Amino acid sequence: MKTSFSKLLDRPFRKRFLTPRSTIKLTYRDYQPKFTYQQILFSYIGSFLGIAFLAYLSLYSSYPLIAAPFGATAVLVFGVPDSPFAQPRNVILGNTFSSIVCVIFISLFGSQPWVMALAVATAIKVMLLTRTVHPPGGAVALVGVMSHADGHFVLTPVLLGSILIVLSTYLFQNLVARNTYPRHWL
């Protein structure tokens, strides 16, 4: 005799695995968000302008690889600005903490491949502990070790670049796109 709990578990199993495939009609549209053409246009223009500023900053700072994490940041802040990972606190502090971690590890251990792994793992841990998770922050730590970053890396391009992309997102989203960004500052 089956208990009611096992019946509850059994029902989804039967529905999912014993129902003929022809009756289950899931497509990518069921899982992926839909964006309006206006959102797509504004994301395109905003990310172009934001990355253009940051590209020149990365050339000025002699860290051209930093453009890669900032490209990922642009996807978040211009593509899905309501995401918790796209909020100013996460962008600025997540990137900055990650850059500090990588500079400390470079000064202690150099820039061997295992230091790349240690810097990224530690940056993730620090972002989780401080509630400042910003996925491109992991790339900031990796790029910093790959570039043999020094203390200047923290201020320019990381901190200044993070502030610039947040400010450009704020101005663009609120003035041009007429959206509200950010959801929260802290």
JSON list of C-alpha atoms in Angstrom, two decimals:
[
{"chain": "A", "resi": 1, "resn": "MET", "atom": "CA", "xyz": [0.00, 0.00, 0.00]},
{"chain": "A", "resi": 2, "resn": "LYS", "atom": "CA", "xyz": [1.44, 3.36, -1.06]},
{"chain": "A", "resi": 3, "resn": "THR", "atom": "CA", "xyz": [1.46, 6.30, 1.27]},
{"chain": "A", "resi": 4, "resn": "SER", "atom": "CA", "xyz": [0.08, 9.62, 0.16]},
{"chain": "A", "resi": 5, "resn": "PHE", "atom": "CA", "xyz": [3.63, 11.01, 0.02]},
{"chain": "A", "resi": 6, "resn": "SER", "atom": "CA", "xyz": [4.75, 8.38, -2.46]},
{"chain": "A", "resi": 7, "resn": "LYS", "atom": "CA", "xyz": [1.64, 9.05, -4.55]},
{"chain": "A", "resi": 8, "resn": "LEU", "atom": "CA", "xyz": [2.61, 12.72, -4.70]},
{"chain": "A", "resi": 9, "resn": "LEU", "atom": "CA", "xyz": [6.07, 11.80, -5.91]},
{"chain": "A", "resi": 10, "resn": "ASP", "atom": "CA", "xyz": [4.71, 9.25, -8.33]},
{"chain": "A", "resi": 11, "resn": "ARG", "atom": "CA", "xyz": [2.33, 11.66, -10.11]},
{"chain": "A", "resi": 12, "resn": "PRO", "atom": "CA", "xyz": [5.01, 14.03, -11.54]},
{"chain": "A", "resi": 13, "resn": "PHE", "atom": "CA", "xyz": [7.08, 11.01, -12.55]},
{"chain": "A", "resi": 14, "resn": "ARG", "atom": "CA", "xyz": [4.22, 9.48, -14.52]},
{"chain": "A", "resi": 15, "resn": "LYS", "atom": "CA", "xyz": [3.26, 12.80, -16.07]},
{"chain": "A", "resi": 16, "resn": "ARG", "atom": "CA", "xyz": [6.82, 13.56, -17.15]},
{"chain": "A", "resi": 17, "resn": "PHE", "atom": "CA", "xyz": [8.10, 10.16, -18.18]},
{"chain": "A", "resi": 18, "resn": "LEU", "atom": "CA", "xyz": [5.06, 8.11, -19.06]},
{"chain": "A", "resi": 19, "resn": "THR", "atom": "CA", "xyz": [3.17, 10.75, -21.04]},
{"chain": "A", "resi": 20, "resn": "PRO", "atom": "CA", "xyz": [3.73, 10.42, -24.77]},
{"chain": "A", "resi": 21, "resn": "ARG", "atom": "CA", "xyz": [6.25, 12.95, -26.05]},
{"chain": "A", "resi": 22, "resn": "SER", "atom": "CA", "xyz": [3.77, 14.35, -28.53]},
{"chain": "A", "resi": 23, "resn": "THR", "atom": "CA", "xyz": [1.68, 15.82, -25.69]},
{"chain": "A", "resi": 24, "resn": "ILE", "atom": "CA", "xyz": [4.61, 17.68, -24.09]},
{"chain": "A", "resi": 25, "resn": "LYS", "atom": "CA", "xyz": [5.22, 20.84, -26.09]},
{"chain": "A", "resi": 26, "resn": "LEU", "atom": "CA", "xyz": [7.95, 22.85, -24.45]},
{"chain": "A", "resi": 27, "resn": "THR", "atom": "CA", "xyz": [10.09, 25.16, -26.54]},
{"chain": "A", "resi": 28, "resn": "TYR", "atom": "CA", "xyz": [12.90, 27.58, -25.80]},
{"chain": "A", "resi": 29, "resn": "ARG", "atom": "CA", "xyz": [10.22, 30.28, -25.59]},
{"chain": "A", "resi": 30, "resn": "ASP", "atom": "CA", "xyz": [8.93, 28.68, -22.39]},
{"chain": "A", "resi": 31, "resn": "TYR", "atom": "CA", "xyz": [12.24, 29.28, -20.64]},
{"chain": "A", "resi": 32, "resn": "GLN", "atom": "CA", "xyz": [13.76, 32.38, -22.21]},
{"chain": "A", "resi": 33, "resn": "PRO", "atom": "CA", "xyz": [12.64, 35.96, -21.47]},
{"chain": "A", "resi": 34, "resn": "LYS", "atom": "CA", "xyz": [11.06, 37.95, -24.27]},
{"chain": "A", "resi": 35, "resn": "PHE", "atom": "CA", "xyz": [12.34, 41.45, -24.96]},
{"chain": "A", "resi": 36, "resn": "THR", "atom": "CA", "xyz": [10.53, 44.20, -26.81]},
{"chain": "A", "resi": 37, "resn": "TYR", "atom": "CA", "xyz": [12.14, 45.74, -29.88]},
{"chain": "A", "resi": 38, "resn": "GLN", "atom": "CA", "xyz": [12.49, 48.98, -27.92]},
{"chain": "A", "resi": 39, "resn": "GLN", "atom": "CA", "xyz": [14.40, 47.16, -25.13]},
{"chain": "A", "resi": 40, "resn": "ILE", "atom": "CA", "xyz": [16.66, 45.56, -27.72]},
{"chain": "A", "resi": 41, "resn": "LEU", "atom": "CA", "xyz": [17.36, 48.90, -29.43]},
{"chain": "A", "resi": 42, "resn": "PHE", "atom": "CA", "xyz": [18.08, 50.70, -26.16]},
{"chain": "A", "resi": 43, "resn": "SER", "atom": "CA", "xyz": [20.32, 47.86, -24.95]},
{"chain": "A", "resi": 44, "resn": "TYR", "atom": "CA", "xyz": [22.22, 48.06, -28.21]},
{"chain": "A", "resi": 45, "resn": "ILE", "atom": "CA", "xyz": [22.75, 51.82, -28.12]},
{"chain": "A", "resi": 46, "resn": "GLY", "atom": "CA", "xyz": [23.50, 51.98, -24.39]},
{"chain": "A", "resi": 47, "resn": "SER", "atom": "CA", "xyz": [25.99, 49.13, -24.44]},
{"chain": "A", "resi": 48, "resn": "PHE", "atom": "CA", "xyz": [27.73, 50.63, -27.49]},
{"chain": "A", "resi": 49, "resn": "LEU", "atom": "CA", "xyz": [28.20, 53.98, -25.73]},
{"chain": "A", "resi": 50, "resn": "GLY", "atom": "CA", "xyz": [29.19, 52.44, -22.39]},
{"chain": "A", "resi": 51, "resn": "ILE", "atom": "CA", "xyz": [31.74, 50.06, -23.88]},
{"chain": "A", "resi": 52, "resn": "ALA", "atom": "CA", "xyz": [33.15, 52.81, -26.11]},
{"chain": "A", "resi": 53, "resn": "PHE", "atom": "CA", "xyz": [34.01, 54.83, -22.99]},
{"chain": "A", "resi": 54, "resn": "LEU", "atom": "CA", "xyz": [35.48, 51.80, -21.27]},
{"chain": "A", "resi": 55, "resn": "ALA", "atom": "CA", "xyz": [37.49, 50.71, -24.31]},
{"chain": "A", "resi": 56, "resn": "TYR", "atom": "CA", "xyz": [39.32, 54.03, -24.32]},
{"chain": "A", "resi": 57, "resn": "LEU", "atom": "CA", "xyz": [39.81, 53.79, -20.56]},
{"chain": "A", "resi": 58, "resn": "SER", "atom": "CA", "xyz": [41.30, 50.30, -20.88]},
{"chain": "A", "resi": 59, "resn": "LEU", "atom": "CA", "xyz": [43.76, 51.52, -23.52]},
{"chain": "A", "resi": 60, "resn": "TYR", "atom": "CA", "xyz": [44.72, 54.47, -21.33]},
{"chain": "A", "resi": 61, "resn": "SER", "atom": "CA", "xyz": [45.27, 52.21, -18.33]},
{"chain": "A", "resi": 62, "resn": "SER", "atom": "CA", "xyz": [47.42, 49.70, -20.26]},
{"chain": "A", "resi": 63, "resn": "TYR", "atom": "CA", "xyz": [45.09, 46.82, -19.36]},
{"chain": "A", "resi": 64, "resn": "PRO", "atom": "CA", "xyz": [43.30, 46.09, -22.66]},
{"chain": "A", "resi": 65, "resn": "LEU", "atom": "CA", "xyz": [42.02, 42.69, -21.49]},
{"chain": "A", "resi": 66, "resn": "ILE", "atom": "CA", "xyz": [39.76, 44.37, -18.91]},
{"chain": "A", "resi": 67, "resn": "ALA", "atom": "CA", "xyz": [37.39, 45.08, -21.79]},
{"chain": "A", "resi": 68, "resn": "ALA", "atom": "CA", "xyz": [36.22, 41.45, -21.59]},
{"chain": "A", "resi": 69, "resn": "PRO", "atom": "CA", "xyz": [34.74, 41.61, -18.06]},
{"chain": "A", "resi": 70, "resn": "PHE", "atom": "CA", "xyz": [33.31, 45.05, -18.82]},
{"chain": "A", "resi": 71, "resn": "GLY", "atom": "CA", "xyz": [31.64, 43.55, -21.89]},
{"chain": "A", "resi": 72, "resn": "ALA", "atom": "CA", "xyz": [29.94, 41.03, -19.63]},
{"chain": "A", "resi": 73, "resn": "THR", "atom": "CA", "xyz": [28.98, 43.83, -17.25]},
{"chain": "A", "resi": 74, "resn": "ALA", "atom": "CA", "xyz": [27.40, 45.67, -20.18]},
{"chain": "A", "resi": 75, "resn": "VAL", "atom": "CA", "xyz": [25.25, 42.63, -20.95]},
{"chain": "A", "resi": 76, "resn": "LEU", "atom": "CA", "xyz": [23.92, 42.72, -17.40]},
{"chain": "A", "resi": 77, "resn": "VAL", "atom": "CA", "xyz": [23.41, 46.46, -16.90]},
{"chain": "A", "resi": 78, "resn": "PHE", "atom": "CA", "xyz": [22.00, 47.21, -20.36]},
{"chain": "A", "resi": 79, "resn": "GLY", "atom": "CA", "xyz": [20.36, 43.87, -21.17]},
{"chain": "A", "resi": 80, "resn": "VAL", "atom": "CA", "xyz": [18.81, 42.92, -17.82]},
{"chain": "A", "resi": 81, "resn": "PRO", "atom": "CA", "xyz": [19.14, 46.03, -15.63]},
{"chain": "A", "resi": 82, "resn": "ASP", "atom": "CA", "xyz": [16.68, 44.68, -13.05]},
{"chain": "A", "resi": 83, "resn": "SER", "atom": "CA", "xyz": [18.94, 41.73, -12.25]},
{"chain": "A", "resi": 84, "resn": "PRO", "atom": "CA", "xyz": [20.39, 41.78, -8.73]},
{"chain": "A", "resi": 85, "resn": "PHE", "atom": "CA", "xyz": [23.83, 41.25, -10.31]},
{"chain": "A", "resi": 86, "resn": "ALA", "atom": "CA", "xyz": [23.41, 44.47, -12.37]},
{"chain": "A", "resi": 87, "resn": "GLN", "atom": "CA", "xyz": [22.82, 46.81, -9.44]},
{"chain": "A", "resi": 88, "resn": "PRO", "atom": "CA", "xyz": [25.45, 49.48, -8.64]},
{"chain": "A", "resi": 89, "resn": "ARG", "atom": "CA", "xyz": [26.57, 47.88, -5.38]},
{"chain": "A", "resi": 90, "resn": "ASN", "atom": "CA", "xyz": [27.26, 44.59, -7.13]},
{"chain": "A", "resi": 91, "resn": "VAL", "atom": "CA", "xyz": [28.93, 46.10, -10.18]},
{"chain": "A", "resi": 92, "resn": "ILE", "atom": "CA", "xyz": [31.22, 48.49, -8.33]},
{"chain": "A", "resi": 93, "resn": "LEU", "atom": "CA", "xyz": [32.04, 46.47, -5.22]},
{"chain": "A", "resi": 94, "resn": "GLY", "atom": "CA", "xyz": [32.06, 43.05, -6.91]},
{"chain": "A", "resi": 95, "resn": "ASN", "atom": "CA", "xyz": [34.57, 44.20, -9.51]},
{"chain": "A", "resi": 96, "resn": "THR", "atom": "CA", "xyz": [36.65, 46.19, -7.01]},
{"chain": "A", "resi": 97, "resn": "PHE", "atom": "CA", "xyz": [36.86, 43.40, -4.43]},
{"chain": "A", "resi": 98, "resn": "SER", "atom": "CA", "xyz": [37.87, 40.98, -7.18]},
{"chain": "A", "resi": 99, "resn": "SER", "atom": "CA", "xyz": [40.62, 43.31, -8.37]},
{"chain": "A", "resi": 100, "resn": "ILE", "atom": "CA", "xyz": [41.95, 43.72, -4.81]},
{"chain": "A", "resi": 101, "resn": "VAL", "atom": "CA", "xyz": [42.03, 39.95, -4.39]},
{"chain": "A", "resi": 102, "resn": "CYS", "atom": "CA", "xyz": [43.99, 39.44, -7.60]},
{"chain": "A", "resi": 103, "resn": "VAL", "atom": "CA", "xyz": [46.50, 42.19, -6.81]},
{"chain": "A", "resi": 104, "resn": "ILE", "atom": "CA", "xyz": [47.14, 40.71, -3.35]},
{"chain": "A", "resi": 105, "resn": "PHE", "atom": "CA", "xyz": [47.67, 37.22, -4.77]},
{"chain": "A", "resi": 106, "resn": "ILE", "atom": "CA", "xyz": [49.96, 38.49, -7.53]},
{"chain": "A", "resi": 107, "resn": "SER", "atom": "CA", "xyz": [52.10, 40.30, -4.96]},
{"chain": "A", "resi": 108, "resn": "LEU", "atom": "CA", "xyz": [52.26, 37.17, -2.78]},
{"chain": "A", "resi": 109, "resn": "PHE", "atom": "CA", "xyz": [52.53, 34.37, -5.35]},
{"chain": "A", "resi": 110, "resn": "GLY", "atom": "CA", "xyz": [53.15, 35.78, -8.81]},
{"chain": "A", "resi": 111, "resn": "SER", "atom": "CA", "xyz": [50.98, 35.00, -11.79]},
{"chain": "A", "resi": 112, "resn": "GLN", "atom": "CA", "xyz": [51.24, 31.25, -12.30]},
{"chain": "A", "resi": 113, "resn": "PRO", "atom": "CA", "xyz": [48.17, 29.38, -13.56]},
{"chain": "A", "resi": 114, "resn": "TRP", "atom": "CA", "xyz": [47.28, 28.12, -10.08]},
{"chain": "A", "resi": 115, "resn": "VAL", "atom": "CA", "xyz": [47.18, 31.76, -8.89]},
{"chain": "A", "resi": 116, "resn": "MET", "atom": "CA", "xyz": [44.53, 32.45, -11.55]},
{"chain": "A", "resi": 117, "resn": "ALA", "atom": "CA", "xyz": [42.37, 29.71, -10.07]},
{"chain": "A", "resi": 118, "resn": "LEU", "atom": "CA", "xyz": [43.03, 30.87, -6.51]},
{"chain": "A", "resi": 119, "resn": "ALA", "atom": "CA", "xyz": [42.21, 34.49, -7.36]},
{"chain": "A", "resi": 120, "resn": "VAL", "atom": "CA", "xyz": [38.93, 33.63, -9.08]},
{"chain": "A", "resi": 121, "resn": "ALA", "atom": "CA", "xyz": [37.82, 31.24, -6.33]},
{"chain": "A", "resi": 122, "resn": "THR", "atom": "CA", "xyz": [38.71, 33.74, -3.61]},
{"chain": "A", "resi": 123, "resn": "ALA", "atom": "CA", "xyz": [37.00, 36.59, -5.49]},
{"chain": "A", "resi": 124, "resn": "ILE", "atom": "CA", "xyz": [33.82, 34.50, -5.66]},
{"chain": "A", "resi": 125, "resn": "LYS", "atom": "CA", "xyz": [34.08, 33.75, -1.95]},
{"chain": "A", "resi": 126, "resn": "VAL", "atom": "CA", "xyz": [34.57, 37.43, -1.09]},
{"chain": "A", "resi": 127, "resn": "MET", "atom": "CA", "xyz": [31.65, 38.50, -3.28]},
{"chain": "A", "resi": 128, "resn": "LEU", "atom": "CA", "xyz": [29.40, 35.89, -1.67]},
{"chain": "A", "resi": 129, "resn": "LEU", "atom": "CA", "xyz": [30.47, 36.89, 1.85]},
{"chain": "A", "resi": 130, "resn": "THR", "atom": "CA", "xyz": [29.92, 40.60, 1.16]},
{"chain": "A", "resi": 131, "resn": "ARG", "atom": "CA", "xyz": [26.72, 40.08, -0.85]},
{"chain": "A", "resi": 132, "resn": "THR", "atom": "CA", "xyz": [28.21, 41.85, -3.85]},
{"chain": "A", "resi": 133, "resn": "VAL", "atom": "CA", "xyz": [28.06, 39.06, -6.41]},
{"chain": "A", "resi": 134, "resn": "HIS", "atom": "CA", "xyz": [28.75, 40.32, -9.91]},
{"chain": "A", "resi": 135, "resn": "PRO", "atom": "CA", "xyz": [29.64, 37.42, -12.26]},
{"chain": "A", "resi": 136, "resn": "PRO", "atom": "CA", "xyz": [32.08, 39.47, -14.36]},
{"chain": "A", "resi": 137, "resn": "GLY", "atom": "CA", "xyz": [34.03, 40.03, -11.12]},
{"chain": "A", "resi": 138, "resn": "GLY", "atom": "CA", "xyz": [35.45, 36.54, -11.54]},
{"chain": "A", "resi": 139, "resn": "ALA", "atom": "CA", "xyz": [36.75, 37.57, -14.95]},
{"chain": "A", "resi": 140, "resn": "VAL", "atom": "CA", "xyz": [38.23, 40.73, -13.42]},
{"chain": "A", "resi": 141, "resn": "ALA", "atom": "CA", "xyz": [40.29, 38.57, -11.05]},
{"chain": "A", "resi": 142, "resn": "LEU", "atom": "CA", "xyz": [41.36, 36.26, -13.89]},
{"chain": "A", "resi": 143, "resn": "VAL", "atom": "CA", "xyz": [42.27, 39.10, -16.26]},
{"chain": "A", "resi": 144, "resn": "GLY", "atom": "CA", "xyz": [44.16, 40.85, -13.47]},
{"chain": "A", "resi": 145, "resn": "VAL", "atom": "CA", "xyz": [46.38, 37.84, -12.85]},
{"chain": "A", "resi": 146, "resn": "MET", "atom": "CA", "xyz": [46.85, 37.27, -16.58]},
{"chain": "A", "resi": 147, "resn": "SER", "atom": "CA", "xyz": [47.88, 40.93, -16.98]},
{"chain": "A", "resi": 148, "resn": "HIS", "atom": "CA", "xyz": [50.28, 40.89, -14.00]},
{"chain": "A", "resi": 149, "resn": "ALA", "atom": "CA", "xyz": [48.22, 43.71, -12.46]},
{"chain": "A", "resi": 150, "resn": "ASP", "atom": "CA", "xyz": [49.57, 46.06, -9.83]},
{"chain": "A", "resi": 151, "resn": "GLY", "atom": "CA", "xyz": [47.83, 48.40, -7.40]},
{"chain": "A", "resi": 152, "resn": "HIS", "atom": "CA", "xyz": [46.89, 50.84, -10.14]},
{"chain": "A", "resi": 153, "resn": "PHE", "atom": "CA", "xyz": [44.66, 48.15, -11.65]},
{"chain": "A", "resi": 154, "resn": "VAL", "atom": "CA", "xyz": [42.24, 48.51, -8.74]},
{"chain": "A", "resi": 155, "resn": "LEU", "atom": "CA", "xyz": [41.67, 52.23, -9.29]},
{"chain": "A", "resi": 156, "resn": "THR", "atom": "CA", "xyz": [42.07, 52.46, -13.06]},
{"chain": "A", "resi": 157, "resn": "PRO", "atom": "CA", "xyz": [40.54, 50.66, -14.90]},
{"chain": "A", "resi": 158, "resn": "VAL", "atom": "CA", "xyz": [38.46, 48.61, -12.44]},
{"chain": "A", "resi": 159, "resn": "LEU", "atom": "CA", "xyz": [36.97, 51.06, -9.93]},
{"chain": "A", "resi": 160, "resn": "LEU", "atom": "CA", "xyz": [36.78, 54.00, -12.34]},
{"chain": "A", "resi": 161, "resn": "GLY", "atom": "CA", "xyz": [35.45, 51.77, -15.14]},
{"chain": "A", "resi": 162, "resn": "SER", "atom": "CA", "xyz": [32.80, 50.26, -12.87]},
{"chain": "A", "resi": 163, "resn": "ILE", "atom": "CA", "xyz": [31.66, 53.70, -11.74]},
{"chain": "A", "resi": 164, "resn": "LEU", "atom": "CA", "xyz": [31.57, 54.93, -15.34]},
{"chain": "A", "resi": 165, "resn": "ILE", "atom": "CA", "xyz": [29.47, 52.01, -16.57]},
{"chain": "A", "resi": 166, "resn": "VAL", "atom": "CA", "xyz": [27.03, 52.42, -13.66]},
{"chain": "A", "resi": 167, "resn": "LEU", "atom": "CA", "xyz": [26.73, 56.17, -14.32]},
{"chain": "A", "resi": 168, "resn": "SER", "atom": "CA", "xyz": [26.29, 55.67, -18.07]},
{"chain": "A", "resi": 169, "resn": "THR", "atom": "CA", "xyz": [23.65, 53.02, -17.39]},
{"chain": "A", "resi": 170, "resn": "TYR", "atom": "CA", "xyz": [21.89, 55.32, -14.94]},
{"chain": "A", "resi": 171, "resn": "LEU", "atom": "CA", "xyz": [21.86, 58.25, -17.37]},
{"chain": "A", "resi": 172, "resn": "PHE", "atom": "CA", "xyz": [20.91, 56.17, -20.38]},
{"chain": "A", "resi": 173, "resn": "GLN", "atom": "CA", "xyz": [18.20, 54.08, -18.73]},
{"chain": "A", "resi": 174, "resn": "ASN", "atom": "CA", "xyz": [16.57, 57.02, -16.91]},
{"chain": "A", "resi": 175, "resn": "LEU", "atom": "CA", "xyz": [16.90, 59.77, -19.52]},
{"chain": "A", "resi": 176, "resn": "VAL", "atom": "CA", "xyz": [16.80, 58.03, -22.90]},
{"chain": "A", "resi": 177, "resn": "ALA", "atom": "CA", "xyz": [15.08, 54.69, -22.34]},
{"chain": "A", "resi": 178, "resn": "ARG", "atom": "CA", "xyz": [12.75, 56.08, -19.66]},
{"chain": "A", "resi": 179, "resn": "ASN", "atom": "CA", "xyz": [13.36, 53.07, -17.43]},
{"chain": "A", "resi": 180, "resn": "THR", "atom": "CA", "xyz": [14.14, 53.15, -13.74]},
{"chain": "A", "resi": 181, "resn": "TYR", "atom": "CA", "xyz": [17.70, 52.12, -12.96]},
{"chain": "A", "resi": 182, "resn": "PRO", "atom": "CA", "xyz": [18.85, 51.06, -10.45]},
{"chain": "A", "resi": 183, "resn": "ARG", "atom": "CA", "xyz": [16.34, 49.13, -8.42]},
{"chain": "A", "resi": 184, "resn": "HIS", "atom": "CA", "xyz": [18.48, 49.97, -5.41]},
{"chain": "A", "resi": 185, "resn": "TRP", "atom": "CA", "xyz": [21.85, 51.60, -4.79]},
{"chain": "A", "resi": 186, "resn": "LEU", "atom": "CA", "xyz": [22.99, 49.62, -1.76]}
]
